[in-house]
């Protein structure tokens, strides 16, 4: 069986927030495979209704798997941010999800990766294989090399390599898909705040004078965690990342080739070119 | 010679910003050793004038060492934050500092620790030994165990131990004296923004609902970098740290015993007791 599962059957896409689910749906359709989108009420972009779809609450685990199976899907991808509920009650869990609670609670103590693995296992028991974006839409994964007109300078590459080392060191702690390095100095490390908040922080540190750097210095570095299950949490960059990196005064964006997907790569690259930023992929052995 | 150098001669204290230099001066005097404070114009607390003192600009390297030597000092401590100048010109370097520029520029690329080691070396060539707070005022270094009424729960200690592991992993990158861990999850890692900004970030993430935690959850973890030269950059906590940790909704503060100094320990502990936070030191083998 190919990496993407059963290509004749529709692919179910559980749609978190943001534009990524639609980008994946369109890329999968482009490869000739039908899709069935499951929107999360209050989270997903209403534009998912341009595709075959249904809506559910995140807590309706039984309904989610029945919708996917009912549409004939044997594979499912989870795309986009699914916000952590404040508690089980807010999630309004259905019976099937309630049965999973002890297992998920145990997994939660181990961090996001453990939780995600527990969810993958529970979904598989209902006859659905969880696939990764890199399997069903490999065309969205970004390659090695510069994407736009700019190329990283040697000093930028030195910062990028240091950044990949920082991210690798943070990997055992289930954190750290992003960092900002400038002139050999680790300026920011991403944890619960997410990429955009981290880049806003760098912009503010520069604006306040607490972080003194020449103009256009520093690299935003993005990679999957070592051993990260790409099926559940594909690192992604897009036009918004470029805008945040530009606002933070950075020279560019470095990513681990094959690990990171782009949403609207064309617009992202055009924005980077217009802003004079590089976006460059590094091979995993380097990254 | 004892660890603190020549105890009969006055100790020179180069005073960065904040209350730490005065706390060190008072503790050193309490031990019977005279002090000579060198204030940095625009940075140091004017209250240093209660002690024998002189003022200089940070760029007046020659004047700094002459003032210290002229006061009879053979040992010097650097205490409090010295802000990185935007460039050499803003520093208005004197001739002696200009001579050091190539050496410091080389060191700068290696991060703060390298820069600090270069400064220690340069100062030593002018007959002054750079000492650490832990050497000249060991009474300020915080011990193992709980400082106030509250004691860390087992879950807090688990978070603390995870935090010390995160800090150790970040140590090779010359970053990471602080992190926030909550329920086994790495919530924030400190880099250029500093402790207070990191704790404000955690408060904001909770207030916005992006970080969902029970009330009073999470531990701020503070340690020296592995192999950090304590002579130049002693990690410190104080009443402000307690206030920031309280505002971030944390359960308490965990630190590596012997690595971290307190300013105004009495007021810090009273604040923690009033807020219901623990402040607890962990032995290095555990931390």
Coordinates of C-alpha atoms in Angstrom, one line a residue:
Chain A
X1 CA 0.0 0.0 0.0
X2 CA 1.4 3.5 -0.8
X3 CA 2.3 5.8 2.1
X4 CA -0.9 7.8 1.7
X5 CA -3.1 4.7 2.4
X6 CA -5.9 3.7 0.1
X7 CA -5.8 6.3 -2.7
X8 CA -9.1 5.2 -4.3
X9 CA -11.2 5.8 -1.2
X10 CA -11.8 9.4 -0.1
X11 CA -9.5 10.8 2.4
X12 CA -11.1 12.2 5.6
X13 CA -9.7 15.5 6.7
X14 CA -10.3 16.6 10.3
X15 CA -10.1 20.4 9.9
X16 CA -8.6 22.4 12.7
X17 CA -8.4 26.2 12.6
X18 CA -6.7 28.2 9.9
X19 CA -6.0 27.8 6.2
X20 CA -4.0 24.6 6.3
X21 CA -6.9 22.1 6.1
X22 CA -8.1 23.7 2.8
X23 CA -4.6 23.8 1.4
X24 CA -4.3 20.1 2.1
X25 CA -7.8 19.3 0.7
X26 CA -6.9 21.1 -2.6
X27 CA -3.5 19.4 -2.9
X28 CA -5.0 16.0 -2.3
X29 CA -7.8 16.6 -4.9
X30 CA -5.1 17.8 -7.3
X31 CA -3.5 14.3 -7.0
X32 CA -6.9 12.8 -8.1
X33 CA -8.0 11.5 -4.7
X34 CA -11.5 12.5 -3.3
X35 CA -11.7 14.2 0.1
X36 CA -14.3 14.4 2.8
X37 CA -13.8 17.3 5.2
X38 CA -15.0 17.2 8.8
X39 CA -15.3 20.7 10.3
X40 CA -15.1 21.4 14.0
X41 CA -17.9 23.7 15.0
X42 CA -16.4 27.1 16.1
X43 CA -12.9 26.3 14.8
X44 CA -12.8 25.4 11.1
X45 CA -13.0 27.8 8.2
X46 CA -16.5 27.9 6.8
X47 CA -14.9 27.6 3.3
X48 CA -14.6 23.8 3.9
X49 CA -18.2 23.7 2.6
X50 CA -16.8 24.0 -0.9
X51 CA -15.8 20.4 -0.5
X52 CA -17.9 17.3 0.5
X53 CA -18.1 17.9 4.3
X54 CA -19.9 17.6 7.6
X55 CA -19.7 19.4 10.9
X56 CA -19.2 18.0 14.4
X57 CA -18.0 19.1 17.8
X58 CA -14.5 18.1 18.8
X59 CA -15.9 16.1 21.7
X60 CA -18.1 14.0 19.5
X61 CA -15.5 11.3 19.0
X62 CA -18.0 8.7 18.0
X63 CA -19.6 11.0 15.4
X64 CA -16.2 12.0 14.0
X65 CA -15.2 8.4 13.2
X66 CA -18.7 7.5 12.0
X67 CA -18.8 10.5 9.6
X68 CA -15.4 9.5 8.2
X69 CA -16.3 5.8 7.9
X70 CA -19.7 6.7 6.4
X71 CA -18.1 8.7 3.7
X72 CA -16.1 5.6 2.8
X73 CA -12.8 6.8 4.2
X74 CA -10.2 4.5 5.5
X75 CA -7.6 7.2 6.0
X76 CA -7.8 10.4 8.0
X77 CA -5.5 13.4 8.4
X78 CA -5.7 15.9 11.2
X79 CA -4.8 19.3 9.9
X80 CA -4.7 22.7 11.6
X81 CA -4.7 23.8 15.2
X82 CA -7.0 22.0 17.5
X83 CA -7.2 24.2 20.6
X84 CA -6.8 22.3 23.9
X85 CA -10.1 22.4 25.8
X86 CA -10.1 23.9 29.3
X87 CA -11.5 20.6 30.6
X88 CA -13.5 17.6 29.8
X89 CA -16.8 19.3 30.4
X90 CA -16.1 22.1 27.9
X91 CA -15.3 19.4 25.4
X92 CA -18.8 18.0 25.9
X93 CA -17.6 14.4 25.3
X94 CA -19.8 11.8 23.8
X95 CA -19.9 8.3 25.2
X96 CA -17.1 7.0 23.0
X97 CA -14.8 9.8 24.0
X98 CA -15.7 9.4 27.7
X99 CA -14.5 5.8 27.5
X100 CA -11.1 7.1 26.3
X101 CA -10.7 9.6 29.1
X102 CA -8.6 7.5 31.4
X103 CA -6.2 6.6 28.5
X104 CA -6.0 10.2 27.3
X105 CA -5.4 11.6 30.8
X106 CA -2.5 9.2 31.3
X107 CA -1.1 10.2 27.9
X108 CA -1.6 13.9 28.7
X109 CA 1.0 13.8 31.5
X110 CA 3.6 12.9 28.9
X111 CA 3.1 16.0 26.7
X112 CA 1.5 16.6 23.4
X113 CA 3.3 13.8 21.5
X114 CA 2.0 11.2 23.9
X115 CA -1.5 12.5 23.7
X116 CA -1.4 12.5 19.9
X117 CA -0.1 8.9 19.9
X118 CA -3.0 7.9 22.1
X119 CA -5.5 9.5 19.8
X120 CA -3.9 7.8 16.7
X121 CA -4.3 4.5 18.5
X122 CA -7.9 5.1 19.5
X123 CA -8.9 6.2 15.9
X124 CA -7.2 3.1 14.5
X125 CA -9.4 0.9 16.7
X126 CA -12.3 2.3 14.8
X127 CA -10.9 1.3 11.4
X128 CA -9.3 4.6 10.4
X129 CA -5.6 5.0 9.8
X130 CA -4.2 8.4 10.7
X131 CA -2.0 9.6 7.9
X132 CA 0.3 12.6 7.7
X133 CA 0.3 15.5 5.4
X134 CA 3.7 14.4 4.2
X135 CA 2.0 11.1 3.1
X136 CA -1.2 12.3 1.5
X137 CA 0.0 15.6 0.1
X138 CA 3.8 15.3 -0.3
X139 CA 3.7 18.2 -2.8
X140 CA 3.1 20.6 0.2
X141 CA 6.3 19.6 2.0
X142 CA 9.0 22.1 1.3
X143 CA 12.3 21.0 -0.4
X144 CA 15.9 21.8 0.3
X145 CA 17.4 25.0 -1.1
X146 CA 16.2 28.6 -1.3
X147 CA 12.6 29.0 -2.3
X148 CA 12.7 32.6 -3.4
X149 CA 15.2 35.1 -4.9
X150 CA 17.2 35.6 -1.7
X151 CA 19.7 33.0 -0.5
X152 CA 21.0 32.7 3.1
X153 CA 24.4 34.2 3.7
X154 CA 27.0 32.0 5.3
X155 CA 26.4 33.8 8.6
X156 CA 22.7 33.1 8.2
X157 CA 23.4 29.4 7.6
X158 CA 25.6 29.4 10.7
X159 CA 22.6 30.8 12.7
X160 CA 20.3 28.2 11.1
X161 CA 22.6 25.3 12.0
X162 CA 22.8 26.5 15.6
X163 CA 19.0 26.8 15.6
X164 CA 18.6 23.3 14.4
X165 CA 20.9 22.1 17.2
X166 CA 18.8 24.0 19.7
X167 CA 15.6 22.5 18.4
X168 CA 17.2 19.0 18.5
X169 CA 18.2 19.6 22.1
X170 CA 14.7 20.6 23.1
X171 CA 13.1 17.7 21.3
X172 CA 13.1 15.2 24.2
X173 CA 10.9 17.7 26.1
X174 CA 8.1 17.7 23.5
X175 CA 8.6 21.3 22.7
X176 CA 10.5 23.5 20.4
X177 CA 9.6 23.5 16.8
X178 CA 10.9 27.0 16.4
X179 CA 13.7 29.3 17.6
X180 CA 15.2 32.6 16.6
X181 CA 19.0 32.9 16.3
X182 CA 20.9 36.1 15.5
X183 CA 24.6 36.4 15.1
X184 CA 25.3 33.2 17.0
X185 CA 23.0 34.1 19.9
X186 CA 19.8 32.2 20.8
X187 CA 17.3 35.0 21.0
X188 CA 14.0 33.2 21.5
X189 CA 12.8 29.6 22.0
X190 CA 9.3 28.7 21.1
X191 CA 7.1 26.8 23.6
X192 CA 3.4 27.1 24.4
X193 CA 3.2 30.6 22.9
X194 CA 3.6 29.5 19.3
X195 CA 5.5 30.8 16.4
X196 CA 3.7 34.1 15.9
X197 CA 3.9 35.2 19.5
X198 CA 7.6 34.3 19.6
X199 CA 8.3 36.5 16.5
X200 CA 6.2 39.3 18.0
X201 CA 8.4 39.1 21.1
X202 CA 11.5 39.4 19.0
X203 CA 10.0 42.5 17.3
X204 CA 9.2 44.0 20.6
X205 CA 12.6 43.3 22.1
X206 CA 14.2 45.0 19.2
X207 CA 11.8 48.0 19.2
X208 CA 12.4 48.5 23.0
X209 CA 16.2 48.4 22.5
X210 CA 16.5 45.5 24.9
X211 CA 17.8 43.4 22.0
X212 CA 20.4 45.2 19.9
X213 CA 20.9 43.9 16.4
X214 CA 21.8 45.3 13.1
X215 CA 18.9 45.7 10.7
X216 CA 17.9 42.5 9.0
X217 CA 19.7 40.2 11.3
X218 CA 18.5 36.9 12.7
X219 CA 17.0 33.7 11.4
X220 CA 13.7 32.0 12.3
X221 CA 14.4 28.3 12.4
X222 CA 11.7 25.7 12.1
X223 CA 11.9 21.9 12.2
X224 CA 9.9 18.9 13.3
X225 CA 10.9 17.6 16.7
X226 CA 13.3 14.7 16.5
X227 CA 11.1 11.7 16.4
X228 CA 8.0 13.9 16.1
X229 CA 4.9 12.0 14.7
X230 CA 4.4 14.1 11.6
X231 CA 1.0 12.5 11.2
X232 CA -0.5 14.7 13.9
X233 CA 1.3 17.9 14.0
X234 CA 3.0 18.9 10.8
X235 CA 5.1 22.0 11.2
X236 CA 4.0 24.7 8.8
X237 CA 5.0 28.1 7.5
X238 CA 3.0 30.5 5.3
X239 CA 2.6 34.1 4.4
X240 CA 1.8 35.0 8.0
X241 CA 5.2 33.5 9.1
X242 CA 6.9 35.7 6.5
X243 CA 5.1 38.8 7.7
X244 CA 6.0 38.0 11.3
X245 CA 9.6 37.4 10.5
X246 CA 9.7 40.6 8.5
X247 CA 8.2 42.6 11.4
X248 CA 10.8 41.0 13.7
X249 CA 13.5 42.4 11.5
X250 CA 14.9 39.0 10.6
X251 CA 17.0 38.1 7.6
X252 CA 15.0 35.0 6.7
X253 CA 13.5 31.7 7.6
X254 CA 15.4 28.4 7.7
X255 CA 13.5 25.1 7.8
X256 CA 14.3 21.4 7.8
X257 CA 13.6 20.1 4.3
X258 CA 10.8 17.5 4.1
X259 CA 9.6 18.3 7.6
X260 CA 7.7 21.5 7.0
X261 CA 4.7 22.2 4.9
X262 CA 3.7 25.5 3.3
X263 CA 0.3 26.9 3.0
X264 CA 0.0 29.1 -0.1
X265 CA 3.7 28.7 -1.0
X266 CA 3.3 31.0 -3.9
X267 CA 2.1 34.0 -1.9
X268 CA 4.5 33.2 0.9
X269 CA 7.5 33.3 -1.5
X270 CA 6.2 36.4 -3.2
X271 CA 5.9 38.1 0.2
X272 CA 9.4 37.0 1.1
X273 CA 10.8 38.3 -2.1
X274 CA 9.0 41.6 -1.7
X275 CA 10.4 41.9 1.9
X276 CA 13.9 40.8 0.9
X277 CA 13.8 37.8 3.2
X278 CA 15.2 34.3 2.3
X279 CA 13.3 31.1 2.9
X280 CA 15.7 28.2 2.7
X281 CA 15.4 24.5 3.3
X282 CA 18.3 22.5 4.9
X283 CA 18.8 18.8 4.5
X284 CA 18.1 16.8 7.6
X285 CA 21.7 15.8 8.2
X286 CA 22.6 19.5 8.3
X287 CA 19.4 20.5 10.2
Chain B
X1 CA 43.9 32.5 49.7
X2 CA 40.2 32.2 50.5
X3 CA 37.7 31.9 47.6
X4 CA 36.7 35.6 48.0
X5 CA 40.3 36.8 47.3
X6 CA 42.1 39.2 49.6
X7 CA 39.7 39.9 52.4
X8 CA 41.7 42.7 54.0
X9 CA 41.6 44.9 50.9
X10 CA 38.4 46.6 49.8
X11 CA 36.3 44.7 47.3
X12 CA 35.5 46.7 44.2
X13 CA 31.9 46.3 43.0
X14 CA 31.0 47.3 39.5
X15 CA 27.3 48.2 39.8
X16 CA 24.9 47.3 37.1
X17 CA 21.2 48.2 37.2
X18 CA 18.8 47.1 39.9
X19 CA 19.0 46.4 43.6
X20 CA 21.5 43.5 43.5
X21 CA 24.7 45.6 43.7
X22 CA 23.6 47.2 47.0
X23 CA 22.5 43.9 48.4
X24 CA 26.0 42.5 47.7
X25 CA 27.7 45.5 49.1
X26 CA 25.8 45.3 52.3
X27 CA 26.4 41.5 52.7
X28 CA 30.1 42.0 52.0
X29 CA 30.3 44.8 54.6
X30 CA 28.5 42.5 57.1
X31 CA 31.3 40.0 56.7
X32 CA 33.7 42.8 57.8
X33 CA 35.2 43.5 54.4
X34 CA 35.3 47.1 53.1
X35 CA 33.8 47.8 49.7
X36 CA 34.3 50.4 46.9
X37 CA 31.4 50.8 44.5
X38 CA 31.8 51.9 40.9
X39 CA 28.6 53.2 39.5
X40 CA 27.8 53.2 35.8
X41 CA 26.4 56.5 34.7
X42 CA 22.7 56.1 33.7
X43 CA 22.5 52.5 35.0
X44 CA 23.3 52.2 38.7
X45 CA 21.1 53.0 41.6
X46 CA 22.1 56.5 43.0
X47 CA 21.9 54.8 46.5
X48 CA 25.3 53.4 45.9
X49 CA 26.5 56.8 47.1
X50 CA 25.8 55.6 50.7
X51 CA 29.1 53.6 50.3
X52 CA 32.6 54.7 49.2
X53 CA 32.1 55.0 45.5
X54 CA 32.9 56.7 42.2
X55 CA 31.1 57.0 38.9
X56 CA 32.2 56.1 35.3
X57 CA 30.8 55.4 31.9
X58 CA 30.7 51.7 30.9
X59 CA 33.1 52.5 28.0
X60 CA 35.8 53.9 30.3
X61 CA 37.5 50.6 30.8
X62 CA 40.8 52.3 31.7
X63 CA 39.1 54.5 34.3
X64 CA 37.2 51.6 35.8
X65 CA 40.3 49.6 36.5
X66 CA 42.2 52.6 37.7
X67 CA 39.4 53.6 40.1
X68 CA 39.3 50.0 41.5
X69 CA 43.1 49.8 41.9
X70 CA 43.2 53.4 43.3
X71 CA 40.8 52.3 46.0
X72 CA 43.3 49.5 46.9
X73 CA 41.1 46.8 45.5
X74 CA 42.6 43.6 44.2
X75 CA 39.3 41.9 43.7
X76 CA 36.2 43.0 41.8
X77 CA 32.7 41.7 41.4
X78 CA 30.3 42.6 38.6
X79 CA 26.8 42.7 39.9
X80 CA 23.5 43.6 38.2
X81 CA 22.4 43.9 34.6
X82 CA 24.8 45.7 32.3
X83 CA 22.8 46.5 29.1
X84 CA 24.5 45.6 25.9
X85 CA 25.3 48.8 24.0
X86 CA 23.9 49.1 20.5
X87 CA 27.4 49.5 19.2
X88 CA 31.0 50.6 20.0
X89 CA 30.2 54.2 19.4
X90 CA 27.4 54.4 21.9
X91 CA 29.7 52.9 24.4
X92 CA 32.1 55.8 23.8
X93 CA 35.1 53.6 24.5
X94 CA 38.3 54.9 26.0
X95 CA 41.7 54.0 24.5
X96 CA 42.1 50.9 26.7
X97 CA 38.7 49.6 25.7
X98 CA 39.4 50.3 22.0
X99 CA 42.5 48.1 22.3
X100 CA 40.3 45.3 23.5
X101 CA 37.8 45.6 20.7
X102 CA 39.1 42.9 18.3
X103 CA 39.3 40.5 21.2
X104 CA 35.8 41.3 22.4
X105 CA 34.4 41.1 18.9
X106 CA 35.8 37.6 18.4
X107 CA 34.3 36.6 21.8
X108 CA 30.9 38.1 21.0
X109 CA 30.2 35.6 18.3
X110 CA 30.4 32.9 20.9
X111 CA 27.7 34.3 23.1
X112 CA 27.5 35.9 26.5
X113 CA 29.7 33.4 28.2
X114 CA 32.6 33.9 25.8
X115 CA 32.3 37.6 26.0
X116 CA 32.3 37.5 29.8
X117 CA 35.3 35.3 29.9
X118 CA 37.2 37.7 27.6
X119 CA 36.3 40.6 30.0
X120 CA 37.5 38.6 33.0
X121 CA 40.8 38.0 31.2
X122 CA 41.2 41.6 30.2
X123 CA 40.5 42.8 33.8
X124 CA 43.0 40.3 35.2
X125 CA 45.7 41.8 33.0
X126 CA 45.2 45.0 34.9
X127 CA 45.8 43.3 38.3
X128 CA 42.2 42.8 39.3
X129 CA 40.7 39.3 40.0
X130 CA 37.1 39.0 39.0
X131 CA 35.2 37.3 41.9
X132 CA 31.7 35.9 42.0
X133 CA 29.0 36.8 44.4
X134 CA 29.1 33.2 45.6
X135 CA 32.7 33.8 46.6
X136 CA 32.5 37.2 48.3
X137 CA 28.9 37.0 49.7
X138 CA 28.1 33.3 50.0
X139 CA 25.4 34.3 52.5
X140 CA 23.3 35.6 49.6
X141 CA 23.3 32.2 47.8
X142 CA 20.1 30.3 48.5
X143 CA 20.2 26.9 50.1
X144 CA 18.4 23.6 49.5
X145 CA 14.9 23.1 50.9
X146 CA 11.8 25.3 51.1
X147 CA 12.4 28.9 52.1
X148 CA 9.0 29.9 53.3
X149 CA 5.9 28.2 54.7
X150 CA 4.9 26.4 51.6
X151 CA 6.6 23.2 50.3
X152 CA 6.5 21.9 46.8
X153 CA 4.1 19.1 46.2
X154 CA 5.4 15.9 44.5
X155 CA 3.9 17.1 41.2
X156 CA 5.6 20.4 41.6
X157 CA 8.9 18.6 42.2
X158 CA 8.3 16.5 39.1
X159 CA 7.8 19.8 37.1
X160 CA 10.9 21.2 38.8
X161 CA 13.1 18.2 37.9
X162 CA 11.8 18.4 34.2
X163 CA 12.6 22.1 34.2
X164 CA 16.2 21.5 35.4
X165 CA 16.6 19.0 32.6
X166 CA 15.4 21.5 30.1
X167 CA 17.8 24.1 31.4
X168 CA 20.7 21.6 31.3
X169 CA 19.8 20.7 27.7
X170 CA 19.8 24.4 26.7
X171 CA 23.1 25.1 28.5
X172 CA 25.4 24.4 25.6
X173 CA 23.7 27.2 23.7
X174 CA 24.5 29.9 26.3
X175 CA 20.9 30.5 27.1
X176 CA 18.2 29.3 29.4
X177 CA 18.5 30.2 33.1
X178 CA 14.8 29.9 33.4
X179 CA 11.8 27.9 32.2
X180 CA 8.2 27.4 33.2
X181 CA 6.9 23.8 33.5
X182 CA 3.3 23.0 34.3
X183 CA 1.8 19.5 34.7
X184 CA 4.7 17.9 32.8
X185 CA 4.5 20.4 30.0
X186 CA 7.2 22.8 29.0
X187 CA 5.3 26.1 28.8
X188 CA 8.0 28.7 28.4
X189 CA 11.7 28.8 27.9
X190 CA 13.7 32.0 28.7
X191 CA 16.1 33.5 26.2
X192 CA 16.8 37.1 25.4
X193 CA 13.5 38.4 26.9
X194 CA 14.6 37.7 30.5
X195 CA 12.7 36.1 33.4
X196 CA 10.1 38.8 33.9
X197 CA 9.0 39.0 30.3
X198 CA 8.8 35.2 30.2
X199 CA 6.5 35.2 33.3
X200 CA 4.4 38.0 31.8
X201 CA 4.0 35.8 28.7
X202 CA 2.7 32.9 30.8
X203 CA 0.3 35.2 32.6
X204 CA -1.0 36.4 29.2
X205 CA -1.3 32.9 27.7
X206 CA -3.4 31.9 30.7
X207 CA -5.5 35.1 30.6
X208 CA -6.2 34.6 26.9
X209 CA -7.2 31.0 27.4
X210 CA -4.5 29.8 25.0
X211 CA -2.9 28.0 27.9
X212 CA -5.4 26.1 29.9
X213 CA -4.2 25.2 33.4
X214 CA -5.9 24.8 36.8
X215 CA -5.4 27.7 39.2
X216 CA -2.0 27.7 40.9
X217 CA -0.3 25.3 38.5
X218 CA 3.2 25.4 37.1
X219 CA 6.7 26.0 38.4
X220 CA 9.2 28.7 37.5
X221 CA 12.6 26.9 37.4
X222 CA 15.8 28.8 37.7
X223 CA 19.4 27.5 37.6
X224 CA 22.8 28.5 36.5
X225 CA 23.8 27.2 33.0
X226 CA 25.9 24.1 33.3
X227 CA 29.5 25.3 33.4
X228 CA 28.3 28.9 33.7
X229 CA 30.8 31.3 35.1
X230 CA 29.1 32.5 38.2
X231 CA 31.6 35.2 38.5
X232 CA 29.9 37.3 35.8
X233 CA 26.3 36.5 35.8
X234 CA 24.9 35.1 39.0
X235 CA 21.3 34.0 38.6
X236 CA 19.1 35.9 41.0
X237 CA 15.5 35.9 42.3
X238 CA 13.8 38.5 44.5
X239 CA 10.4 40.0 45.5
X240 CA 9.8 40.9 41.9
X241 CA 10.2 37.3 40.8
X242 CA 7.6 36.2 43.3
X243 CA 5.2 38.9 42.1
X244 CA 5.7 37.8 38.5
X245 CA 5.2 34.2 39.4
X246 CA 2.1 35.0 41.3
X247 CA 0.7 37.0 38.4
X248 CA 1.5 34.0 36.1
X249 CA -0.7 31.8 38.3
X250 CA 2.2 29.5 39.3
X251 CA 2.4 27.2 42.3
X252 CA 6.0 28.2 43.1
X253 CA 9.6 28.8 42.3
X254 CA 12.2 26.1 42.1
X255 CA 15.9 26.9 42.0
X256 CA 19.2 25.0 42.0
X257 CA 20.7 25.4 45.5
X258 CA 23.9 27.3 45.7
X259 CA 23.6 28.6 42.2
X260 CA 21.1 31.4 42.7
X261 CA 21.2 34.5 44.9
X262 CA 18.4 36.4 46.5
X263 CA 18.0 40.1 46.9
X264 CA 16.0 41.0 49.9
X265 CA 15.3 37.4 50.8
X266 CA 13.2 38.4 53.8
X267 CA 10.7 40.4 51.7
X268 CA 10.8 37.8 48.9
X269 CA 9.8 35.0 51.3
X270 CA 7.2 37.1 53.0
X271 CA 5.6 37.9 49.6
X272 CA 5.7 34.2 48.7
X273 CA 4.0 33.3 52.0
X274 CA 1.4 35.9 51.5
X275 CA 0.7 34.7 48.0
X276 CA 0.8 31.0 48.9
X277 CA 3.7 30.2 46.7
X278 CA 6.6 27.9 47.5
X279 CA 10.2 28.9 46.9
X280 CA 12.3 25.7 47.1
X281 CA 15.9 24.9 46.5
X282 CA 17.0 21.6 45.0
X283 CA 20.4 20.0 45.3
X284 CA 22.5 20.1 42.2
X285 CA 22.4 16.3 41.6
X286 CA 18.7 16.6 41.5
X287 CA 18.7 19.9 39.6

